[in-house]
Amino acid sequence: MNSDANWAQAAQQMQETFGAGLQQAMSAMTSAGMPAGFPPGFPPMNAPRPAQSQPALQFDAEKLQALQQRYVADASALWNQGLQAGADTLASADRRFSAEAWKANPVSKFSASAYLLNARTLMALADAVEGDAKTRARLRFAVEQWMAATAPSNFLALNAEAQQKAIESQGESIAQGLTNLLHDLKQGHVSMTDERVFEVGKNVATTEGAVVFENEFFQLLEYKPLTAKVYEKPFLLIPPCINKFYILDLQPENSLIRYAASQGHRTFVVSWRNPDESMAQKTWDDYIEHAAIKAIEVVQEITGAKTLNALGFCVGGTILGTALSVLAAQGKKPVASATLLTSFLDFTDTGILDIFIDETSVKYREAEMGKGGLLKGQDLASTFSFLRPNDLVWNYVVGNYLKGETPPPFDLLYWNSDSTNLPGPFYAWYLRNTYFENNLVKSGKLVVCGQKVDLHKVDIPVYIYGSREDHIVPIGGAYASTQHLPGKKRFVMGASGHIAGVINPPVKKKRSYWTRDKLPQGKFPATQAEWLEGATEHPGSWWTDWSDWLKGHAGKQIAAPKAYGNRKHKAIEAAPGRYVKAKA
């Protein structure tokens, strides 16, 4: 009886403790608006904010009552279950706590399950907040960051698996973890892969070619033809300037660049310079005039072609769209067709990135670097990593430092860690005029290179691709370009995310894509969801669909060139060139 009384007393104390914790969390949310701790970079959520920008939060009373009741009931069940030998808990299904060491230690297993219960409840608490969508999204994101950072797996004192490894290795894993930590502190970022294995131009970015032009903004690469004949209209690829171009040329078997060349296209690629202090004053206009438009002109000069086909990927698509609008305003039409891969022109639906953007944060960046300076590549890389904190941050913290492991070689993650800087004025203009004010789609609102931007004058065929699970350019954001470009358009949706959806070579026979040939009244519906209702799914890669479309705009076939460049633009060095090798 005495034992039962003690157990009842302990259970009652547990309920009071869990209940008090929930009340404290509610109090913190209500008084603070949302927790601190957002990652740096896009711009920083820790930018100075006036007190009135953090209103007190209100909760849906019915949801809150139901949440409290469920929490206490689940906490009581967990308490009773957690101390039973061999009992299953919430932690069993979570990858962070699935190792046998967690299951074998009742205390660790209970702490993991209690953490997951708290995490689930706090997320539900965030969903119970009454307010506008942006406030709710910010709060949810903040809670996600908080819970990801405070997982018991992130601390050696609580991580049963790391403790077991330390014992089995006689402390060697801890020593190696400290070595890994010092190495990452020195290099300035958490290692996601064994970067020593890779070298640009040696085992990534190896497609044969040459640099045929360079200025302070970019090098232009021309690739060796892989067919006896090429199409008369050359193909120019403009990658994002916030990353390095070789995501499109990681390995021969998944290289979009090599694929384009193998399909008979004379292929040119912009390789952006990694900005240093000498470029700290460069603007959006500079990148349009001296990079995108200049690249188009040089390709014309080298090939003698009156028109070419161009592709823009991610921010490269936004740059290409702006350049085409400037050229149209000048009465020029050097591009026969354009391809936009996971790109924004209309920034209405920017997904999770919208939580970083408001007047205060944009003004902060403008004051900080609008007149000059650099956005460090690692700041931007950190922001994108924290969009998936468990997979792209804490997973490596635990593996590298607590377990003393070296992450396996992975070319994609090597590229992901190879960050690039951005000129401050370029970045500040981009934030305000795209993500915040969405001015690109407002005809005549923007003046770039002395010309009013009007996408409705870009009257050329366009192939628009979006990835269904893209968290950088949501599928609705990619689709929105169909509403602003007047030419004949083809929209294709691929499976997977921002990178995996794009880099999906046919040889792999993976994933699928969707097309829709019959449109109501011959017009694209207002939303991607409406478009999807009449779309057809196809197995495999969208590359073959795009290749067939591009050939229809490439002109007749002519003999492939025997040398790179021409008399005016001679080969400077072998691809991939110097610019892509410069570190941030």
XYZ file of C-alpha atoms in Angstrom:
584
model
C 0.000 0.000 0.000
C 2.835 2.356 0.902
C 4.425 1.627 -2.503
C 1.138 2.355 -4.303
C 0.765 5.603 -2.381
C 4.280 6.680 -3.316
C 3.640 5.853 -6.937
C 0.378 7.821 -6.933
C 2.145 10.760 -5.325
C 4.901 10.597 -7.960
C 2.369 10.415 -10.781
C 0.498 13.420 -9.353
C 3.764 15.360 -9.099
C 4.617 14.408 -12.673
C 1.254 15.718 -13.918
C 1.749 18.990 -12.052
C 5.255 19.338 -13.472
C 4.176 18.685 -17.058
C 1.190 20.996 -16.625
C 3.370 23.764 -15.232
C 5.771 23.365 -18.137
C 2.935 23.740 -20.612
C 1.668 26.855 -18.840
C 5.181 28.357 -18.929
C 5.448 27.676 -22.660
C 2.090 29.350 -23.241
C 3.147 32.322 -21.143
C 6.398 32.688 -23.052
C 4.627 32.605 -26.403
C 1.952 35.060 -25.300
C 4.325 37.657 -23.874
C 7.129 37.415 -26.404
C 5.196 37.059 -29.638
C 7.497 34.247 -30.766
C 10.661 32.641 -29.468
C 14.065 33.944 -30.440
C 16.633 31.851 -32.231
C 15.977 32.243 -35.914
C 18.971 31.439 -38.100
C 20.987 34.220 -39.702
C 20.984 35.244 -43.305
C 17.868 35.831 -45.352
C 17.633 38.562 -43.686
C 18.219 37.834 -40.001
C 15.187 37.519 -37.821
C 17.288 38.938 -34.992
C 17.420 42.305 -36.741
C 16.432 45.139 -34.359
C 12.650 45.446 -34.160
C 10.419 48.008 -32.480
C 8.518 46.764 -29.442
C 5.143 47.257 -31.109
C 6.090 44.718 -33.819
C 5.757 41.893 -31.278
C 2.044 41.789 -30.347
C 0.786 39.485 -27.623
C -0.602 36.221 -28.981
C -4.134 34.973 -28.468
C -5.146 31.305 -28.446
C -8.270 29.513 -29.603
C -9.888 28.648 -26.274
C -11.428 25.339 -27.365
C -8.232 24.134 -29.028
C -6.252 25.155 -25.975
C -8.493 23.287 -23.550
C -8.413 20.150 -25.684
C -4.647 20.443 -26.004
C -4.169 20.722 -22.241
C -6.363 17.718 -21.561
C -4.612 15.607 -24.171
C -1.206 16.651 -22.930
C -1.873 15.662 -19.338
C -3.412 12.357 -20.444
C -0.482 11.540 -22.752
C 2.046 12.574 -20.118
C 0.375 10.290 -17.566
C 0.360 7.395 -20.035
C 4.005 8.015 -20.860
C 4.921 8.039 -17.178
C 3.165 4.735 -16.561
C 4.511 3.161 -19.740
C 8.021 4.518 -19.577
C 9.040 2.606 -16.471
C 7.761 -0.737 -17.676
C 10.404 -3.126 -18.953
C 10.347 -3.490 -22.723
C 7.597 -0.893 -23.155
C 7.401 0.883 -26.461
C 7.421 4.689 -26.450
C 7.018 7.664 -28.736
C 10.746 7.608 -29.493
C 10.721 4.278 -31.301
C 9.670 5.731 -34.659
C 12.003 8.745 -34.616
C 15.287 8.219 -36.476
C 17.227 10.241 -33.904
C 16.304 7.787 -31.142
C 15.975 4.508 -33.053
C 19.360 2.975 -32.142
C 19.416 0.051 -29.725
C 21.287 2.102 -27.139
C 18.258 4.345 -26.685
C 15.928 1.372 -26.356
C 18.184 -0.404 -23.858
C 18.365 2.544 -21.461
C 14.973 3.236 -19.800
C 15.988 6.730 -18.690
C 17.189 7.729 -22.162
C 14.139 6.192 -23.775
C 11.852 8.090 -21.412
C 13.681 11.401 -21.924
C 13.405 11.019 -25.699
C 9.702 10.223 -25.493
C 9.062 13.108 -23.114
C 10.884 15.420 -25.506
C 8.782 14.232 -28.464
C 5.597 14.706 -26.461
C 6.628 18.240 -25.586
C 7.602 18.941 -29.192
C 4.293 17.670 -30.512
C 2.382 19.702 -27.934
C 4.301 22.906 -28.595
C 3.671 22.554 -32.325
C -0.022 22.073 -31.618
C 0.117 25.092 -29.315
C 1.583 27.133 -32.174
C -1.246 25.954 -34.414
C -3.776 27.093 -31.784
C -2.618 30.698 -32.026
C -5.147 33.135 -33.440
C -3.567 35.558 -35.882
C -2.610 36.215 -39.459
C -0.967 33.507 -41.528
C 2.491 35.103 -41.439
C 2.553 35.378 -37.640
C 1.433 31.770 -37.316
C 4.063 30.594 -39.813
C 6.796 32.509 -37.993
C 5.763 31.075 -34.671
C 5.660 27.547 -36.050
C 9.096 27.977 -37.599
C 10.515 29.334 -34.341
C 9.105 26.391 -32.376
C 10.556 23.970 -34.928
C 13.997 25.555 -34.518
C 13.720 25.514 -30.737
C 12.656 21.886 -30.557
C 15.253 20.761 -33.105
C 18.003 22.449 -31.098
C 16.915 21.093 -27.715
C 16.558 17.417 -28.661
C 18.278 15.158 -26.101
C 20.182 13.540 -28.976
C 22.126 16.821 -29.377
C 23.789 16.549 -25.951
C 26.427 14.031 -24.960
C 25.051 13.839 -21.427
C 21.679 12.667 -22.803
C 22.623 10.797 -25.992
C 22.708 7.099 -25.121
C 24.104 6.093 -28.511
C 27.021 8.544 -28.301
C 27.741 7.439 -24.732
C 27.830 3.792 -25.771
C 30.200 4.588 -28.612
C 32.479 6.509 -26.249
C 32.651 3.525 -23.916
C 33.241 1.017 -26.704
C 35.964 3.156 -28.291
C 37.547 3.924 -24.899
C 37.036 7.633 -25.437
C 38.418 7.702 -28.976
C 35.077 8.891 -30.413
C 35.079 11.894 -28.069
C 38.644 12.790 -29.023
C 37.808 12.500 -32.720
C 34.658 14.553 -32.182
C 36.728 17.386 -30.699
C 39.110 17.162 -33.663
C 36.146 17.379 -36.038
C 34.767 20.362 -34.128
C 38.059 22.262 -34.304
C 38.302 21.486 -38.027
C 34.787 22.799 -38.694
C 35.366 25.919 -36.594
C 38.423 26.632 -38.712
C 36.636 26.111 -42.040
C 33.588 28.084 -40.903
C 30.801 25.552 -41.393
C 29.592 22.148 -40.237
C 30.913 19.370 -42.477
C 28.119 17.541 -44.289
C 30.468 15.329 -46.282
C 34.141 14.439 -46.433
C 35.202 17.460 -48.476
C 38.754 16.156 -48.851
C 37.532 13.606 -51.378
C 36.342 16.158 -53.951
C 38.083 18.620 -56.228
C 36.301 20.816 -58.748
C 37.489 19.911 -62.240
C 38.895 16.583 -61.079
C 35.964 14.489 -59.870
C 33.101 17.025 -60.052
C 32.453 19.455 -62.934
C 34.441 17.345 -65.383
C 32.569 17.800 -68.665
C 35.124 18.832 -71.284
C 35.098 22.447 -72.377
C 36.910 25.785 -72.257
C 36.541 29.324 -70.929
C 35.988 31.549 -73.977
C 35.224 34.873 -72.270
C 35.555 36.463 -68.838
C 34.939 39.764 -67.108
C 34.657 40.756 -63.468
C 31.232 39.098 -63.153
C 31.498 35.733 -64.892
C 33.389 33.343 -67.091
C 31.622 31.949 -70.151
C 32.229 28.239 -70.681
C 31.795 26.537 -74.036
C 31.475 22.755 -73.941
C 32.820 20.255 -76.427
C 30.120 19.015 -78.833
C 29.236 15.365 -78.310
C 27.588 14.948 -81.711
C 28.867 15.321 -85.279
C 26.207 17.949 -85.952
C 24.743 20.619 -83.674
C 21.627 22.760 -83.898
C 22.209 26.162 -85.449
C 20.800 27.998 -82.427
C 23.240 27.699 -79.505
C 22.126 27.009 -75.962
C 23.052 29.290 -73.039
C 22.563 28.184 -69.432
C 22.421 30.779 -66.613
C 22.671 29.125 -63.167
C 21.914 30.862 -59.850
C 24.584 33.272 -58.641
C 23.915 32.233 -55.035
C 25.385 28.804 -55.832
C 28.059 27.424 -58.114
C 27.084 26.138 -61.528
C 28.409 22.600 -61.149
C 25.246 21.330 -59.503
C 24.358 20.933 -63.194
C 27.577 18.999 -63.849
C 28.286 16.893 -60.763
C 28.993 13.610 -62.528
C 28.797 12.545 -66.194
C 25.731 10.391 -65.560
C 23.673 13.191 -63.933
C 25.031 16.254 -65.746
C 22.349 18.406 -67.374
C 25.153 20.235 -69.192
C 26.499 17.037 -70.692
C 22.957 15.904 -71.509
C 22.300 19.112 -73.461
C 25.524 18.628 -75.429
C 24.651 14.981 -76.108
C 21.316 16.092 -77.573
C 23.103 18.140 -80.222
C 23.105 21.595 -78.639
C 26.172 23.836 -78.779
C 26.228 24.508 -75.058
C 27.477 27.577 -73.170
C 27.305 28.125 -69.392
C 27.741 31.191 -67.186
C 30.168 30.493 -64.322
C 29.694 33.275 -61.787
C 32.592 34.914 -60.048
C 32.563 34.456 -56.275
C 32.387 38.120 -55.178
C 35.115 39.628 -53.004
C 35.516 43.168 -51.662
C 36.261 44.489 -55.152
C 32.629 43.718 -56.059
C 31.081 45.131 -52.877
C 29.355 47.967 -54.791
C 27.829 45.878 -57.591
C 24.103 46.081 -58.211
C 21.276 44.093 -59.774
C 21.597 46.289 -62.862
C 25.271 45.345 -63.141
C 24.448 41.640 -63.123
C 21.776 42.099 -65.795
C 23.850 44.288 -68.126
C 27.375 42.971 -67.635
C 26.536 39.304 -67.048
C 23.235 38.007 -68.466
C 22.982 40.346 -71.458
C 26.734 40.265 -72.042
C 26.707 36.458 -72.077
C 23.940 36.478 -74.694
C 25.942 38.911 -76.838
C 29.161 36.895 -76.592
C 27.402 33.646 -77.541
C 25.998 35.430 -80.593
C 29.455 36.757 -81.502
C 31.118 33.342 -81.164
C 28.494 31.342 -83.040
C 27.293 33.913 -85.531
C 23.715 32.979 -84.655
C 21.073 35.700 -84.708
C 19.146 34.035 -81.900
C 19.829 31.444 -79.215
C 17.953 29.382 -76.645
C 18.500 30.231 -72.986
C 17.841 28.508 -69.667
C 17.714 30.065 -66.200
C 17.817 27.989 -63.023
C 16.521 29.338 -59.687
C 17.768 32.938 -59.279
C 19.323 32.499 -62.728
C 15.766 32.333 -64.063
C 14.864 35.593 -62.331
C 17.997 37.195 -63.808
C 17.203 35.797 -67.273
C 13.594 37.008 -67.111
C 14.734 40.501 -66.116
C 17.354 40.559 -68.889
C 14.811 39.481 -71.499
C 12.476 42.271 -70.378
C 15.284 44.855 -70.651
C 16.191 43.591 -74.128
C 12.529 43.688 -75.201
C 12.288 47.310 -74.034
C 15.346 48.062 -76.182
C 13.590 46.527 -79.170
C 15.863 43.465 -79.201
C 14.887 39.812 -79.345
C 18.105 37.742 -79.304
C 16.588 34.779 -77.441
C 14.372 32.418 -79.443
C 13.082 30.466 -76.427
C 13.586 30.418 -72.679
C 13.518 27.651 -70.073
C 12.842 28.516 -66.431
C 13.760 25.817 -63.912
C 12.363 26.247 -60.384
C 12.454 30.023 -60.815
C 10.464 32.972 -59.499
C 9.210 35.838 -61.621
C 6.107 36.332 -59.477
C 7.030 36.308 -55.789
C 3.494 36.048 -54.399
C 3.978 32.489 -53.115
C 7.485 32.192 -51.655
C 6.657 29.511 -49.099
C 8.590 29.326 -45.852
C 11.023 32.067 -46.927
C 8.223 34.612 -46.538
C 8.619 34.507 -42.755
C 11.991 36.256 -43.059
C 10.669 39.221 -45.023
C 9.060 42.383 -43.688
C 9.741 46.115 -43.813
C 11.951 46.073 -40.717
C 14.175 43.234 -41.850
C 14.516 44.603 -45.392
C 15.416 48.075 -44.100
C 17.959 46.449 -41.804
C 19.707 44.827 -44.752
C 19.510 48.015 -46.791
C 21.123 49.990 -43.983
C 23.727 47.300 -43.433
C 24.847 46.722 -47.023
C 22.622 48.586 -49.466
C 25.399 51.058 -50.267
C 28.191 48.491 -50.237
C 29.455 45.335 -48.600
C 29.106 41.591 -49.009
C 26.566 39.051 -47.863
C 28.783 36.189 -46.800
C 27.976 32.937 -48.483
C 27.905 31.024 -45.221
C 25.150 33.268 -43.842
C 22.874 32.398 -46.737
C 23.874 28.730 -46.658
C 23.049 28.571 -42.937
C 19.590 29.995 -43.548
C 18.753 27.365 -46.151
C 20.161 24.599 -43.928
C 17.964 25.700 -41.028
C 14.898 25.268 -43.202
C 15.505 21.550 -42.523
C 17.351 21.706 -39.185
C 17.224 18.046 -38.185
C 18.494 16.791 -41.553
C 20.963 19.530 -42.500
C 22.249 20.825 -39.146
C 21.797 18.712 -36.023
C 22.249 15.400 -37.792
C 25.825 16.431 -38.582
C 26.431 18.025 -35.175
C 25.591 14.713 -33.529
C 27.501 12.549 -35.994
C 30.600 14.726 -36.315
C 31.078 15.907 -32.746
C 29.252 13.569 -30.345
C 30.025 10.332 -32.176
C 33.304 11.378 -33.759
C 32.249 10.195 -37.213
C 33.413 11.474 -40.577
C 30.436 11.999 -42.893
C 30.600 9.867 -46.046
C 31.594 11.405 -49.400
C 28.603 12.858 -51.255
C 29.125 15.187 -54.213
C 25.764 16.948 -53.811
C 26.543 17.916 -50.218
C 30.052 18.976 -51.228
C 28.472 21.395 -53.713
C 25.965 22.498 -51.076
C 28.825 23.466 -48.752
C 30.738 25.322 -51.486
C 29.036 28.645 -50.813
C 29.237 31.965 -52.647
C 29.111 35.587 -51.514
C 26.748 38.217 -52.913
C 27.335 41.964 -53.349
C 25.367 43.874 -50.708
C 23.619 46.354 -53.065
C 22.585 43.480 -55.368
C 21.157 41.552 -52.423
C 19.352 44.502 -50.824
C 17.705 45.424 -54.152
C 16.713 41.807 -54.698
C 15.091 41.491 -51.263
C 12.988 44.626 -51.572
C 11.947 44.385 -55.196
C 11.231 40.664 -55.379
C 10.453 38.971 -52.073
C 9.018 42.034 -50.317
C 7.322 44.201 -52.971
C 7.044 41.707 -55.882
C 7.788 44.477 -58.366
C 8.951 42.337 -61.294
C 5.360 41.509 -62.234
C 4.171 45.113 -61.924
C 4.536 46.411 -65.466
C 6.627 49.570 -65.562
C 7.226 49.646 -61.800
C 10.938 48.830 -62.044
C 13.623 50.516 -64.100
C 16.602 48.246 -64.791
C 19.501 49.292 -67.018
C 17.523 52.404 -67.896
C 14.520 50.410 -69.146
C 11.093 49.855 -67.641
C 10.570 46.186 -66.838
C 7.473 44.650 -68.404
C 7.348 40.861 -68.569
C 4.338 41.078 -70.869
C 6.709 42.189 -73.632
C 8.756 38.967 -73.358
C 6.806 37.340 -76.158
C 8.758 34.131 -76.815
C 8.104 30.411 -76.220
C 8.861 29.427 -72.628
C 9.280 26.046 -70.923
C 8.509 26.385 -67.220
C 9.457 23.640 -64.773
C 8.567 23.391 -61.073
C 9.249 20.689 -58.469
C 6.283 19.435 -56.455
C 8.034 19.310 -53.055
C 10.254 22.359 -53.568
C 10.654 24.368 -50.337
C 12.805 27.090 -51.959
C 10.583 27.843 -54.969
C 7.178 26.317 -54.115
C 5.365 24.739 -57.011
C 2.766 27.522 -56.965
C 5.512 30.128 -57.231
C 7.090 28.422 -60.229
C 3.687 28.025 -61.900
C 2.828 31.718 -61.416
C 5.130 32.644 -64.325
C 2.472 31.220 -66.663
C 0.254 34.178 -65.737
C 2.705 36.875 -66.832
C 4.512 35.688 -69.974
C 2.471 36.182 -73.162
C 4.242 33.693 -75.452
C 3.436 30.048 -76.011
C 4.160 28.206 -72.774
C 4.636 24.670 -71.557
C 4.474 23.976 -67.829
C 5.831 20.737 -66.379
C 5.796 19.593 -62.762
C 8.366 17.102 -61.535
C 8.431 15.001 -58.394
C 10.753 15.731 -55.444
C 12.418 18.977 -54.400
C 14.422 21.978 -55.555
C 17.559 20.032 -56.509
C 16.541 16.363 -56.700
C 13.584 17.231 -58.919
C 15.766 19.116 -61.397
C 18.715 16.710 -61.373
C 16.822 13.630 -62.506
C 18.559 12.098 -65.556
C 16.567 9.669 -67.731
C 19.105 6.872 -67.255
C 18.118 6.589 -63.587
C 14.460 5.886 -64.458
C 13.371 7.530 -61.217
C 10.434 9.655 -60.105
C 7.837 11.055 -62.502
C 6.551 14.283 -64.029
C 3.207 15.811 -65.019
C 2.110 17.607 -68.189
C -1.157 19.035 -69.459
C -1.703 19.507 -73.178
C -5.376 20.507 -73.170
C -6.007 23.813 -71.426
C -9.439 25.374 -70.796
C -10.080 27.948 -73.546
C -6.424 27.487 -74.455
C -5.314 29.412 -71.359
C -3.438 28.343 -68.262
C -5.685 28.189 -65.175
C -5.057 30.784 -62.465
C -3.499 28.305 -60.028
C -1.267 25.254 -60.166
C -3.908 23.255 -58.278
C -6.428 23.907 -61.076
C -3.819 23.012 -63.702
C -3.067 19.737 -61.930
C -6.698 18.620 -62.122
C -6.285 17.977 -65.845
C -2.619 16.931 -65.825
C -1.217 13.536 -66.783
C 1.534 11.768 -64.859
C 4.448 10.193 -66.750
C 7.073 7.860 -65.256
C 10.725 8.868 -65.336
C 12.570 12.107 -66.057
C 11.173 15.378 -67.384
C 14.485 15.867 -69.265
C 13.231 13.935 -72.302
C 10.086 16.074 -72.517
C 12.200 19.237 -72.307
C 14.686 17.934 -74.877
C 11.905 17.275 -77.380
C 10.502 20.764 -76.769
C 13.906 22.456 -77.089
C 14.700 20.719 -80.386
C 11.582 22.311 -81.822
C 13.118 25.739 -81.226
C 16.749 24.955 -82.098
C 16.671 25.293 -85.888
C 18.390 23.118 -88.446
C 21.501 21.020 -87.780
C 24.940 22.129 -88.927
C 28.456 20.708 -88.608
C 29.776 20.841 -85.067
C 32.625 23.329 -84.492
C 36.147 21.930 -84.350
C 37.476 24.465 -81.839
C 36.279 26.556 -78.916
C 35.372 30.234 -79.344
C 36.480 32.212 -82.400
C 39.142 34.715 -83.405
C 37.754 37.399 -81.115
C 36.975 35.127 -78.205
C 39.718 32.543 -77.946
C 39.953 29.772 -75.367
C 41.434 31.175 -72.142
C 41.692 28.014 -70.042
C 40.075 24.607 -69.691
C 36.648 24.226 -68.119
C 35.512 24.547 -65.397
C 37.770 27.615 -65.137
C 39.161 29.599 -62.205
C 36.080 31.438 -60.991
C 34.208 28.363 -59.813
C 37.193 27.263 -57.707
C 37.327 30.471 -55.640
C 36.121 29.909 -52.067
C 33.819 32.289 -50.225
